[in-house]
DNA sequence: ACAAAAGTGTTCGATATACACCCATGT
DNA sequence: ACATGGGTGTATATCGAACACTTTTGT
């Protein structure tokens, strides 16, 4: 950093920068958040969302991706930057700014590996334990964003397996919004968007076999759903 | 930072953290962005959006507010965090992560002080000069957010004087969306939201004097406009 | 009187909501 | 045959879009 690139920056105090991730999934008809129990002070034995320091040569997204892989073993997920929290007192160890992300993992992926192997456990969003730092605030922010994204985009599909039934999709929306919808109107609405492709019909179920659908491949993200 | 607060953090490399602001206003029926010309390398003589390093004891929002006051002398503005840009190569001087903000300044405020006193000038959004770093990307991101906020919230009013006419409001929406609206439908829509209060009628104009309106005081931000 | 911008209503199509019964399968 | 969840249509209300003329003031 010599004269040729201009004034150097060495006299500015630097904060630490972390990424922290709110990872959602759906299991047992509930919205779940992945949490890790802290083993060290400060906030020993409290729960936190997964995260860690950003390597000096890593982009923020790469940092988030690597924390995610570390805790879940999963790579194919929806990942979006949320908000950056930078209150000078948010971490008692010093100035730590955290860039938060939110991630959605499909229920078909979480079954693949026990999340306990990764020292992380799923908690029902409605019954969260006490959280360290400002992580409750981060999760609340993430949930607002999740709801919003459900209304206006196709992110919902990243919480479902590749092939899913209309009822699964509807149940997902009902869990996230905490309300119930009329089956006929819901189906009508979704089909009118023309974002689904019919797949085969489900087999070996002891009731009328449901149609399976998949999301069309070539869609951009924002589609103005519901 | 002793044992009592746990493992200290001193062996993690720290990036620099800055805030950068996209400041919008409306003047001469155009959307304007405030830019500063760089006087030092790198990118000497290129334009940048206002910003600077975050003090170690300042919250991110405080840092943004103080940069804003520095460049515009204005305090009563809409200010919102946008996105955090952290590509390791975005600044040739080293690892610099920037938390971007966007701000809306009412046209009544920008007339108060010449922005040139503050070493910053307004540029038409449609004719931006070449920008340093990734600042073009930041501005584009801010503009997307601006449009979105115009659709779903009452932020538009922070670009107008306290009292304004329906035509001023409509013109503002037309500038931001780059389209024109039907006067009757626009008025109907806005009035149906019941977010305005009638003020006095404008005086001394050589045409039918328009009704002045103001935004009701007690509104939360999101109102689902248009 | 005229120039300039403000203000005003109705029709039509599209979209959203409310609502209840039959269907296909496995056991 | 029955239990289970899947699938379907119609009527009504609401909202958004299109569209052109009259009003009020200052000069």
Short mmCIF file of C-alpha atoms (C1' of nucleotides) in Angstrom, two decimals:
data_model
loop_
_atom_site.label_atom_id
_atom_site.label_comp_id
_atom_site.label_asym_id
_atom_site.label_seq_id
_atom_site.Cartn_x
_atom_site.Cartn_y
_atom_site.Cartn_z
CA UNK A 1 0.00 0.00 0.00
CA UNK A 2 2.44 2.67 -1.15
CA UNK A 3 1.93 6.11 -2.61
CA UNK A 4 0.74 4.71 -5.92
CA UNK A 5 -2.59 3.64 -4.52
CA UNK A 6 -2.98 6.79 -2.46
CA UNK A 7 -3.19 7.49 1.23
CA UNK A 8 -3.05 4.29 3.19
CA UNK A 9 -5.59 3.46 5.80
CA UNK A 10 -3.50 2.31 8.70
CA UNK A 11 -4.61 4.96 11.15
CA UNK A 12 -8.25 3.95 11.18
CA UNK A 13 -9.37 1.65 13.95
CA UNK A 14 -10.89 -1.53 12.61
CA UNK A 15 -13.83 -3.44 14.01
CA UNK A 16 -14.17 -7.20 13.78
CA UNK A 17 -16.58 -8.39 11.15
CA UNK A 18 -18.61 -11.56 11.40
CA UNK A 19 -21.39 -13.21 9.48
CA UNK A 20 -24.34 -14.71 11.32
CA UNK A 21 -27.00 -16.79 9.69
CA UNK A 22 -30.64 -17.41 10.35
CA UNK A 23 -31.29 -20.80 8.81
CA UNK A 24 -34.90 -21.84 8.39
CA UNK A 25 -36.42 -25.13 7.49
CA UNK A 26 -39.76 -26.84 7.83
CA UNK A 27 -40.13 -30.02 9.83
CA UNK A 28 -43.09 -31.63 11.61
CA UNK A 29 -45.32 -28.90 10.24
CA UNK A 30 -43.33 -26.23 12.03
CA UNK A 31 -40.95 -23.51 11.04
CA UNK A 32 -37.55 -24.31 12.53
CA UNK A 33 -34.42 -22.27 13.13
CA UNK A 34 -30.96 -23.74 13.47
CA UNK A 35 -29.17 -22.82 16.72
CA UNK A 36 -25.82 -23.60 18.28
CA UNK A 37 -25.11 -23.72 21.99
CA UNK A 38 -22.18 -21.55 23.03
CA UNK A 39 -19.43 -23.41 24.83
CA UNK A 40 -17.37 -20.41 25.86
CA UNK A 41 -17.81 -17.07 27.51
CA UNK A 42 -19.37 -14.63 27.00
CA UNK A 43 -22.91 -16.01 27.04
CA UNK A 44 -21.68 -19.53 27.76
CA UNK A 45 -24.52 -22.06 27.43
CA UNK A 46 -26.80 -19.60 25.71
CA UNK A 47 -27.94 -20.26 22.19
CA UNK A 48 -26.73 -18.39 19.13
CA UNK A 49 -27.36 -18.56 15.43
CA UNK A 50 -24.47 -20.06 13.45
CA UNK A 51 -21.78 -17.63 12.38
CA UNK A 52 -18.19 -16.65 12.61
CA UNK A 53 -15.47 -14.28 11.54
CA UNK A 54 -15.03 -13.30 7.94
CA UNK A 55 -11.70 -14.34 6.50
CA UNK A 56 -9.71 -11.48 5.15
CA UNK A 57 -9.81 -12.80 1.58
CA UNK A 58 -13.35 -14.12 1.58
CA UNK A 59 -16.38 -12.31 0.23
CA UNK A 60 -19.24 -11.97 2.69
CA UNK A 61 -21.34 -14.44 0.77
CA UNK A 62 -18.51 -16.95 0.68
CA UNK A 63 -18.07 -16.55 4.41
CA UNK A 64 -21.77 -17.17 4.95
CA UNK A 65 -21.74 -20.18 2.61
CA UNK A 66 -18.84 -21.73 4.44
CA UNK A 67 -20.45 -21.31 7.87
CA UNK A 68 -23.57 -22.84 6.45
CA UNK A 69 -21.75 -25.85 5.02
CA UNK A 70 -19.93 -26.25 8.32
CA UNK A 71 -23.13 -26.46 10.35
CA UNK A 72 -25.41 -28.31 7.99
CA UNK A 73 -23.32 -30.07 5.39
CA UNK A 74 -25.69 -28.66 2.82
CA UNK A 75 -24.69 -26.64 -0.21
CA UNK A 76 -27.75 -26.16 -2.37
CA UNK A 77 -29.68 -23.54 -0.46
CA UNK A 78 -31.31 -20.21 -0.80
CA UNK A 79 -29.07 -17.59 0.78
CA UNK A 80 -29.67 -13.88 1.05
CA UNK A 81 -28.04 -11.04 2.91
CA UNK A 82 -30.33 -9.60 5.56
CA UNK A 83 -29.00 -6.64 7.45
CA UNK A 84 -25.83 -5.47 9.15
CA UNK A 85 -25.93 -4.99 12.89
CA UNK A 86 -23.28 -2.70 14.25
CA UNK A 87 -24.17 -1.37 17.65
CA UNK A 88 -20.83 -0.69 19.40
CA UNK A 89 -22.04 -2.56 22.50
CA UNK A 90 -23.57 -5.60 20.87
CA UNK A 91 -20.59 -7.79 21.76
CA UNK A 92 -18.88 -7.40 25.15
CA UNK A 93 -15.54 -8.53 23.71
CA UNK A 94 -15.12 -5.46 21.55
CA UNK A 95 -16.41 -3.84 18.45
CA UNK A 96 -17.95 -6.54 16.32
CA UNK A 97 -20.08 -5.75 13.32
CA UNK A 98 -22.11 -8.63 11.99
CA UNK A 99 -23.51 -9.04 8.53
CA UNK A 100 -26.55 -11.27 8.87
CA UNK A 101 -27.82 -13.69 6.26
CA UNK A 102 -30.87 -15.79 5.99
CA UNK A 103 -30.98 -19.22 4.46
CA UNK A 104 -33.74 -21.64 3.55
CA UNK A 105 -33.04 -25.35 3.51
CA UNK A 106 -35.37 -27.78 1.91
CA UNK A 107 -36.85 -30.44 4.16
CA UNK A 108 -35.43 -33.10 1.85
CA UNK A 109 -31.91 -31.93 2.65
CA UNK A 110 -32.14 -31.74 6.39
CA UNK A 111 -33.04 -35.40 6.57
CA UNK A 112 -29.78 -36.34 4.89
CA UNK A 113 -27.49 -35.62 7.80
CA UNK A 114 -28.23 -35.37 11.44
CA UNK A 115 -27.69 -31.76 12.34
CA UNK A 116 -26.40 -32.88 15.73
CA UNK A 117 -23.24 -34.11 14.08
CA UNK A 118 -22.63 -30.51 13.29
CA UNK A 119 -23.21 -29.33 16.82
CA UNK A 120 -26.38 -27.52 15.88
CA UNK A 121 -30.02 -28.25 16.57
CA UNK A 122 -33.32 -27.19 15.12
CA UNK A 123 -35.68 -25.18 17.29
CA UNK A 124 -39.28 -24.36 16.68
CA UNK A 125 -39.54 -20.71 15.73
CA UNK A 126 -42.46 -20.26 18.10
CA UNK A 127 -40.54 -21.62 21.11
CA UNK A 128 -37.05 -20.18 20.93
CA UNK A 129 -34.76 -20.48 23.94
CA UNK A 130 -32.96 -17.41 25.32
CA UNK A 131 -30.46 -16.14 22.80
CA UNK A 132 -27.09 -14.46 23.22
CA UNK A 133 -26.01 -11.09 21.83
CA UNK A 134 -28.68 -9.47 19.66
CA UNK A 135 -29.52 -12.73 17.97
CA UNK A 136 -33.18 -12.60 18.90
CA UNK A 137 -33.43 -9.33 17.06
CA UNK A 138 -31.70 -10.85 14.04
CA UNK A 139 -34.09 -13.79 13.97
CA UNK A 140 -37.09 -11.49 14.23
CA UNK A 141 -35.78 -9.44 11.38
CA UNK A 142 -35.22 -12.59 9.33
CA UNK A 143 -38.74 -13.77 9.97
CA UNK A 144 -40.20 -10.49 8.75
CA UNK A 145 -38.15 -10.82 5.61
CA UNK A 146 -39.23 -14.43 5.20
CA UNK A 147 -42.89 -13.49 5.31
CA UNK A 148 -42.34 -10.71 2.93
CA UNK A 149 -40.47 -12.92 0.49
CA UNK A 150 -43.23 -15.50 0.68
CA UNK A 151 -45.73 -12.91 -0.41
CA UNK A 152 -43.84 -11.52 -3.34
CA UNK A 153 -41.42 -14.15 -4.55
CA UNK A 154 -40.96 -17.82 -5.14
CA UNK A 155 -38.63 -18.46 -2.19
CA UNK A 156 -41.21 -20.76 -0.63
CA UNK A 157 -40.20 -23.46 -3.09
CA UNK A 158 -36.70 -23.63 -1.67
CA UNK A 159 -38.21 -25.03 1.52
CA UNK A 160 -39.90 -27.86 -0.36
CA UNK A 161 -38.56 -30.95 -2.10
CA UNK A 162 -38.17 -30.67 -5.87
CA UNK A 163 -41.50 -32.39 -6.35
CA UNK A 164 -44.31 -31.47 -4.04
CA UNK A 165 -48.07 -31.49 -3.81
CA UNK A 166 -50.35 -28.50 -3.76
CA UNK A 167 -51.25 -29.33 -0.17
CA UNK A 168 -47.63 -29.26 0.91
CA UNK A 169 -47.22 -25.87 -0.66
CA UNK A 170 -50.36 -24.59 0.97
CA UNK A 171 -49.39 -25.95 4.36
CA UNK A 172 -46.05 -24.17 4.05
CA UNK A 173 -47.76 -20.84 3.41
CA UNK A 174 -50.10 -21.48 6.28
CA UNK A 175 -47.25 -22.17 8.68
CA UNK A 176 -45.36 -19.05 7.68
CA UNK A 177 -48.36 -16.73 7.74
CA UNK A 178 -50.04 -18.36 10.69
CA UNK A 179 -53.41 -18.39 8.95
CA UNK A 180 -55.29 -20.83 6.79
CA UNK A 181 -56.38 -20.41 3.21
CA UNK A 182 -59.22 -21.75 1.18
CA UNK A 183 -57.98 -24.76 -0.76
CA UNK A 184 -59.74 -23.88 -4.00
CA UNK A 185 -58.67 -20.28 -4.02
CA UNK A 186 -55.12 -21.13 -3.11
CA UNK A 187 -54.82 -23.64 -5.92
CA UNK A 188 -56.43 -21.27 -8.40
CA UNK A 189 -54.05 -18.50 -7.44
CA UNK A 190 -50.92 -20.61 -7.67
CA UNK A 191 -51.89 -22.21 -10.97
CA UNK A 192 -52.73 -18.83 -12.47
CA UNK A 193 -49.12 -17.80 -11.98
CA UNK A 194 -48.02 -20.50 -14.43
CA UNK A 195 -44.84 -21.17 -12.53
CA UNK A 196 -45.44 -24.87 -11.93
CA UNK A 197 -44.97 -27.94 -14.07
CA UNK A 198 -47.00 -31.07 -13.56
CA UNK A 199 -44.97 -34.11 -12.69
CA UNK A 200 -46.17 -37.64 -12.15
CA UNK A 201 -48.84 -38.59 -9.67
CA UNK A 202 -47.83 -39.85 -6.25
CA UNK A 203 -47.99 -43.64 -5.77
CA UNK A 204 -48.88 -45.96 -2.91
CA UNK A 205 -50.88 -43.66 -0.75
CA UNK A 206 -54.06 -44.80 0.86
CA UNK A 207 -56.11 -41.91 -0.43
CA UNK A 208 -56.66 -40.22 -3.70
CA UNK A 209 -53.16 -39.89 -5.13
CA UNK A 210 -52.10 -36.28 -5.40
CA UNK A 211 -50.57 -34.59 -8.40
CA UNK A 212 -46.90 -33.73 -7.95
CA UNK A 213 -45.61 -30.41 -9.20
CA UNK A 214 -42.21 -28.84 -9.63
CA UNK A 215 -41.21 -25.23 -10.04
CA UNK A 216 -40.38 -24.27 -13.62
CA UNK A 217 -36.65 -24.05 -14.01
CA UNK A 218 -36.15 -20.79 -15.83
CA UNK A 219 -37.81 -18.37 -13.44
CA UNK A 220 -36.22 -15.23 -12.07
CA UNK A 221 -36.68 -14.79 -8.39
CA UNK A 222 -39.38 -12.19 -8.02
CA UNK A 223 -42.72 -13.27 -9.36
CA UNK A 224 -45.30 -11.47 -7.25
CA UNK A 225 -47.08 -14.40 -5.80
CA UNK A 226 -50.22 -14.17 -3.66
CA UNK B 1 -10.71 -8.40 27.41
CA UNK B 2 -9.51 -10.99 29.90
CA UNK B 3 -10.59 -14.54 30.61
CA UNK B 4 -13.82 -13.41 32.18
CA UNK B 5 -15.34 -12.43 28.87
CA UNK B 6 -13.97 -15.51 27.14
CA UNK B 7 -11.54 -16.07 24.34
CA UNK B 8 -10.31 -12.77 23.00
CA UNK B 9 -10.42 -11.99 19.36
CA UNK B 10 -6.98 -10.63 18.68
CA UNK B 11 -5.89 -13.23 16.20
CA UNK B 12 -8.58 -12.50 13.64
CA UNK B 13 -7.64 -10.18 10.80
CA UNK B 14 -9.89 -7.18 10.67
CA UNK B 15 -11.18 -5.44 7.58
CA UNK B 16 -11.85 -1.72 7.40
CA UNK B 17 -15.48 -0.78 7.62
CA UNK B 18 -16.99 2.25 5.95
CA UNK B 19 -20.45 3.64 5.38
CA UNK B 20 -21.39 4.99 1.97
CA UNK B 21 -24.59 6.82 1.25
CA UNK B 22 -26.80 7.20 -1.76
CA UNK B 23 -28.56 10.49 -1.18
CA UNK B 24 -31.54 11.26 -3.39
CA UNK B 25 -33.47 14.42 -3.88
CA UNK B 26 -35.79 15.89 -6.48
CA UNK B 27 -34.89 19.10 -8.27
CA UNK B 28 -35.91 20.54 -11.64
CA UNK B 29 -38.26 17.61 -12.12
CA UNK B 30 -35.41 15.17 -11.98
CA UNK B 31 -34.18 12.59 -9.54
CA UNK B 32 -30.75 13.67 -8.28
CA UNK B 33 -27.95 11.87 -6.50
CA UNK B 34 -25.32 13.60 -4.39
CA UNK B 35 -21.73 12.90 -5.49
CA UNK B 36 -18.28 13.96 -4.33
CA UNK B 37 -15.21 14.22 -6.51
CA UNK B 38 -12.24 12.30 -5.17
CA UNK B 39 -9.16 14.40 -4.62
CA UNK B 40 -6.73 11.57 -3.89
CA UNK B 41 -5.67 8.25 -5.31
CA UNK B 42 -6.98 5.74 -5.96
CA UNK B 43 -9.62 6.86 -8.44
CA UNK B 44 -8.48 10.48 -8.19
CA UNK B 45 -10.94 12.78 -9.99
CA UNK B 46 -13.59 10.11 -10.25
CA UNK B 47 -16.88 10.60 -8.51
CA UNK B 48 -17.98 8.73 -5.43
CA UNK B 49 -20.99 8.74 -3.19
CA UNK B 50 -20.39 10.38 0.20
CA UNK B 51 -19.04 8.12 2.90
CA UNK B 52 -16.20 7.38 5.22
CA UNK B 53 -14.82 5.18 7.93
CA UNK B 54 -16.92 4.14 10.86
CA UNK B 55 -15.58 5.37 14.17
CA UNK B 56 -14.88 2.62 16.61
CA UNK B 57 -17.48 3.84 19.08
CA UNK B 58 -20.16 4.90 16.61
CA UNK B 59 -23.13 2.83 15.55
CA UNK B 60 -23.48 2.36 11.81
CA UNK B 61 -26.49 4.61 11.68
CA UNK B 62 -24.70 7.33 13.62
CA UNK B 63 -21.78 7.08 11.24
CA UNK B 64 -24.12 7.45 8.27
CA UNK B 65 -25.93 10.37 9.90
CA UNK B 66 -22.70 12.20 10.54
CA UNK B 67 -21.46 11.75 6.95
CA UNK B 68 -24.79 13.02 5.79
CA UNK B 69 -24.69 16.10 7.99
CA UNK B 70 -21.13 16.73 6.84
CA UNK B 71 -22.07 16.78 3.17
CA UNK B 72 -25.48 18.40 3.26
CA UNK B 73 -25.88 20.23 6.56
CA UNK B 74 -29.27 18.56 6.82
CA UNK B 75 -30.47 16.51 9.74
CA UNK B 76 -34.14 15.75 9.21
CA UNK B 77 -34.02 13.06 6.55
CA UNK B 78 -35.18 9.61 5.77
CA UNK B 79 -32.28 7.22 6.25
CA UNK B 80 -32.27 3.48 5.74
CA UNK B 81 -29.60 0.81 5.58
CA UNK B 82 -29.33 -0.71 2.14
CA UNK B 83 -26.84 -3.50 1.77
CA UNK B 84 -23.32 -4.41 2.77
CA UNK B 85 -20.77 -4.78 0.01
CA UNK B 86 -17.76 -6.83 0.91
CA UNK B 87 -15.98 -8.13 -2.13
CA UNK B 88 -12.32 -8.54 -1.09
CA UNK B 89 -11.18 -6.67 -4.21
CA UNK B 90 -13.61 -3.78 -4.12
CA UNK B 91 -11.01 -1.36 -2.79
CA UNK B 92 -7.42 -1.53 -4.08
CA UNK B 93 -6.05 -0.21 -0.77
CA UNK B 94 -7.05 -3.27 1.19
CA UNK B 95 -10.01 -5.09 2.58
CA UNK B 96 -12.77 -2.57 2.99
CA UNK B 97 -16.32 -3.60 3.72
CA UNK B 98 -18.91 -0.91 3.20
CA UNK B 99 -22.33 -0.69 4.71
CA UNK B 100 -24.43 1.34 2.31
CA UNK B 101 -27.33 3.58 3.24
CA UNK B 102 -29.86 5.46 1.29
CA UNK B 103 -31.25 8.81 2.22
CA UNK B 104 -34.03 11.00 0.91
CA UNK B 105 -33.82 14.74 1.32
CA UNK B 106 -36.80 16.96 0.79
CA UNK B 107 -36.53 19.56 -1.92
CA UNK B 108 -37.30 22.24 0.66
CA UNK B 109 -34.11 21.38 2.52
CA UNK B 110 -31.67 21.28 -0.35
CA UNK B 111 -32.47 24.86 -1.23
CA UNK B 112 -31.36 25.98 2.23
CA UNK B 113 -27.64 25.52 1.72
CA UNK B 114 -25.65 25.29 -1.41
CA UNK B 115 -24.36 21.78 -1.58
CA UNK B 116 -21.18 23.11 -3.19
CA UNK B 117 -20.13 24.55 0.16
CA UNK B 118 -19.98 20.99 1.27
CA UNK B 119 -17.86 19.85 -1.62
CA UNK B 120 -20.63 17.77 -3.08
CA UNK B 121 -22.82 18.25 -6.13
CA UNK B 122 -26.14 16.93 -7.32
CA UNK B 123 -26.18 14.81 -10.45
CA UNK B 124 -29.14 13.71 -12.47
CA UNK B 125 -29.73 10.03 -11.89
CA UNK B 126 -30.15 9.46 -15.60
CA UNK B 127 -26.79 11.04 -16.48
CA UNK B 128 -24.30 9.83 -13.91
CA UNK B 129 -20.59 10.39 -14.51
CA UNK B 130 -18.12 7.49 -14.18
CA UNK B 131 -17.97 6.33 -10.61
CA UNK B 132 -15.15 4.89 -8.54
CA UNK B 133 -15.09 1.55 -6.69
CA UNK B 134 -18.40 -0.31 -6.92
CA UNK B 135 -20.39 2.85 -6.37
CA UNK B 136 -22.38 2.49 -9.57
CA UNK B 137 -23.60 -0.84 -8.31
CA UNK B 138 -24.54 0.69 -4.97
CA UNK B 139 -26.51 3.46 -6.65
CA UNK B 140 -28.34 0.97 -8.86
CA UNK B 141 -29.20 -1.07 -5.84
CA UNK B 142 -30.46 2.04 -4.05
CA UNK B 143 -32.62 2.99 -6.97
CA UNK B 144 -34.27 -0.41 -7.02
CA UNK B 145 -35.00 -0.03 -3.33
CA UNK B 146 -36.32 3.47 -3.89
CA UNK B 147 -38.81 2.27 -6.48
CA UNK B 148 -39.87 -0.55 -4.29
CA UNK B 149 -40.36 1.72 -1.31
CA UNK B 150 -42.40 4.10 -3.43
CA UNK B 151 -44.77 1.31 -4.31
CA UNK B 152 -45.33 -0.02 -0.84
CA UNK B 153 -44.61 2.71 1.65
CA UNK B 154 -44.96 6.40 2.29
CA UNK B 155 -41.29 7.29 1.75
CA UNK B 156 -42.24 9.45 -1.22
CA UNK B 157 -43.41 12.13 1.17
CA UNK B 158 -39.94 12.60 2.57
CA UNK B 159 -38.93 14.01 -0.82
CA UNK B 160 -41.66 16.64 -0.70
CA UNK B 161 -42.15 19.77 1.38
CA UNK B 162 -44.46 19.38 4.36
CA UNK B 163 -47.32 20.84 2.35
CA UNK B 164 -47.68 19.78 -1.23
CA UNK B 165 -50.23 19.52 -3.98
CA UNK B 166 -51.60 16.37 -5.51
CA UNK B 167 -49.82 17.25 -8.75
CA UNK B 168 -46.46 17.51 -7.02
CA UNK B 169 -46.98 14.11 -5.51
CA UNK B 170 -48.00 12.66 -8.83
CA UNK B 171 -45.05 14.20 -10.63
CA UNK B 172 -42.74 12.66 -8.05
CA UNK B 173 -44.15 9.21 -8.67
CA UNK B 174 -43.89 9.75 -12.39
CA UNK B 175 -40.24 10.72 -12.15
CA UNK B 176 -39.33 7.73 -10.04
CA UNK B 177 -41.27 5.20 -12.10
CA UNK B 178 -40.54 6.82 -15.45
CA UNK B 179 -44.15 6.57 -16.52
CA UNK B 180 -47.20 8.78 -16.32
CA UNK B 181 -50.41 8.12 -14.48
CA UNK B 182 -53.97 9.14 -15.00
CA UNK B 183 -54.68 12.14 -12.84
CA UNK B 184 -58.11 10.98 -11.73
CA UNK B 185 -57.04 7.48 -10.87
CA UNK B 186 -53.96 8.68 -9.07
CA UNK B 187 -55.90 11.11 -6.93
CA UNK B 188 -58.56 8.52 -6.19
CA UNK B 189 -55.98 5.98 -5.13
CA UNK B 190 -54.07 8.34 -2.86
CA UNK B 191 -57.17 9.75 -1.22
CA UNK B 192 -58.56 6.28 -0.61
CA UNK B 193 -55.54 5.56 1.57
CA UNK B 194 -56.67 8.24 4.03
CA UNK B 195 -53.12 9.20 4.82
CA UNK B 196 -53.41 12.87 3.88
CA UNK B 197 -54.80 15.89 5.66
CA UNK B 198 -56.17 18.86 3.79
CA UNK B 199 -54.33 22.07 4.47
CA UNK B 200 -55.09 25.54 3.16
CA UNK B 201 -55.41 26.32 -0.52
CA UNK B 202 -52.42 27.78 -2.33
CA UNK B 203 -52.54 31.56 -2.92
CA UNK B 204 -51.43 33.90 -5.68
CA UNK B 205 -51.17 31.51 -8.55
CA UNK B 206 -52.44 32.48 -11.95
CA UNK B 207 -54.54 29.37 -12.35
CA UNK B 208 -57.06 27.51 -10.32
CA UNK B 209 -55.50 27.40 -6.86
CA UNK B 210 -54.63 23.88 -5.78
CA UNK B 211 -55.45 22.25 -2.49
CA UNK B 212 -52.43 21.71 -0.27
CA UNK B 213 -52.10 18.46 1.63
CA UNK B 214 -49.83 17.14 4.34
CA UNK B 215 -49.12 13.60 5.44
CA UNK B 216 -50.92 12.61 8.62
CA UNK B 217 -48.47 12.64 11.48
CA UNK B 218 -49.13 9.37 13.24
CA UNK B 219 -48.49 6.90 10.44
CA UNK B 220 -46.13 3.95 10.65
CA UNK B 221 -43.89 3.57 7.67
CA UNK B 222 -45.37 0.79 5.62
CA UNK B 223 -48.77 1.60 4.25
CA UNK B 224 -49.05 -0.33 1.00
CA UNK B 225 -49.55 2.54 -1.36
CA UNK B 226 -50.30 2.13 -5.10
"C1'" DA C 1 -60.90 36.54 -23.14
"C1'" DC C 2 -57.35 33.61 -22.50
"C1'" DA C 3 -53.73 30.84 -20.50
"C1'" DA C 4 -52.56 27.58 -17.11
"C1'" DA C 5 -53.09 24.00 -14.16
"C1'" DA C 6 -56.80 21.96 -10.92
"C1'" DG C 7 -60.49 19.20 -10.25
"C1'" DT C 8 -64.13 15.74 -11.16
"C1'" DG C 9 -67.42 10.35 -12.47
"C1'" DT C 10 -68.62 6.43 -14.88
"C1'" DT C 11 -68.02 2.17 -17.25
"C1'" DC C 12 -65.74 -2.20 -17.81
"C1'" DG C 13 -62.82 -5.92 -17.05
"C1'" DA C 14 -59.93 -8.39 -13.85
"C1'" DT C 15 -59.02 -10.07 -9.57
"C1'" DA C 16 -60.12 -11.72 -4.85
"C1'" DT C 17 -63.34 -13.91 -1.72
"C1'" DA C 18 -66.75 -16.94 0.05
"C1'" DC C 19 -68.50 -21.29 0.04
"C1'" DA C 20 -69.62 -27.46 -0.04
"C1'" DC C 21 -69.47 -31.61 -2.26
"C1'" DC C 22 -67.53 -35.62 -4.88
"C1'" DC C 23 -63.20 -38.48 -6.07
"C1'" DA C 24 -59.52 -42.03 -5.99
"C1'" DT C 25 -56.94 -44.96 -3.45
"C1'" DG C 26 -55.42 -48.58 0.23
"C1'" DT C 27 -56.95 -51.28 3.84
"C1'" DA D 1 -67.43 -50.12 3.07
"C1'" DC D 2 -64.83 -46.82 5.10
"C1'" DA D 3 -61.20 -43.64 6.10
"C1'" DT D 4 -58.09 -40.33 4.25
"C1'" DG D 5 -56.67 -36.51 2.00
"C1'" DG D 6 -57.24 -34.73 -3.11
"C1'" DG D 7 -59.62 -32.23 -6.31
"C1'" DT D 8 -63.25 -29.14 -8.34
"C1'" DG D 9 -66.92 -24.40 -9.90
"C1'" DT D 10 -69.86 -20.52 -9.31
"C1'" DA D 11 -71.58 -16.19 -7.68
"C1'" DT D 12 -70.43 -11.72 -5.64
"C1'" DA D 13 -67.73 -7.93 -4.28
"C1'" DT D 14 -63.77 -5.22 -4.82
"C1'" DC D 15 -60.22 -3.04 -7.17
"C1'" DG D 16 -57.69 -1.14 -11.10
"C1'" DA D 17 -57.78 0.95 -15.87
"C1'" DA D 18 -59.51 3.70 -19.42
"C1'" DC D 19 -61.33 7.88 -20.68
"C1'" DA D 20 -62.62 14.09 -21.57
"C1'" DC D 21 -64.53 18.04 -19.98
"C1'" DT D 22 -65.37 21.93 -16.63
"C1'" DT D 23 -63.50 25.12 -12.99
"C1'" DT D 24 -60.84 28.78 -10.90
"C1'" DT D 25 -57.62 32.07 -10.79
"C1'" DG D 26 -54.30 36.03 -12.57
"C1'" DT D 27 -53.21 38.75 -16.32
#
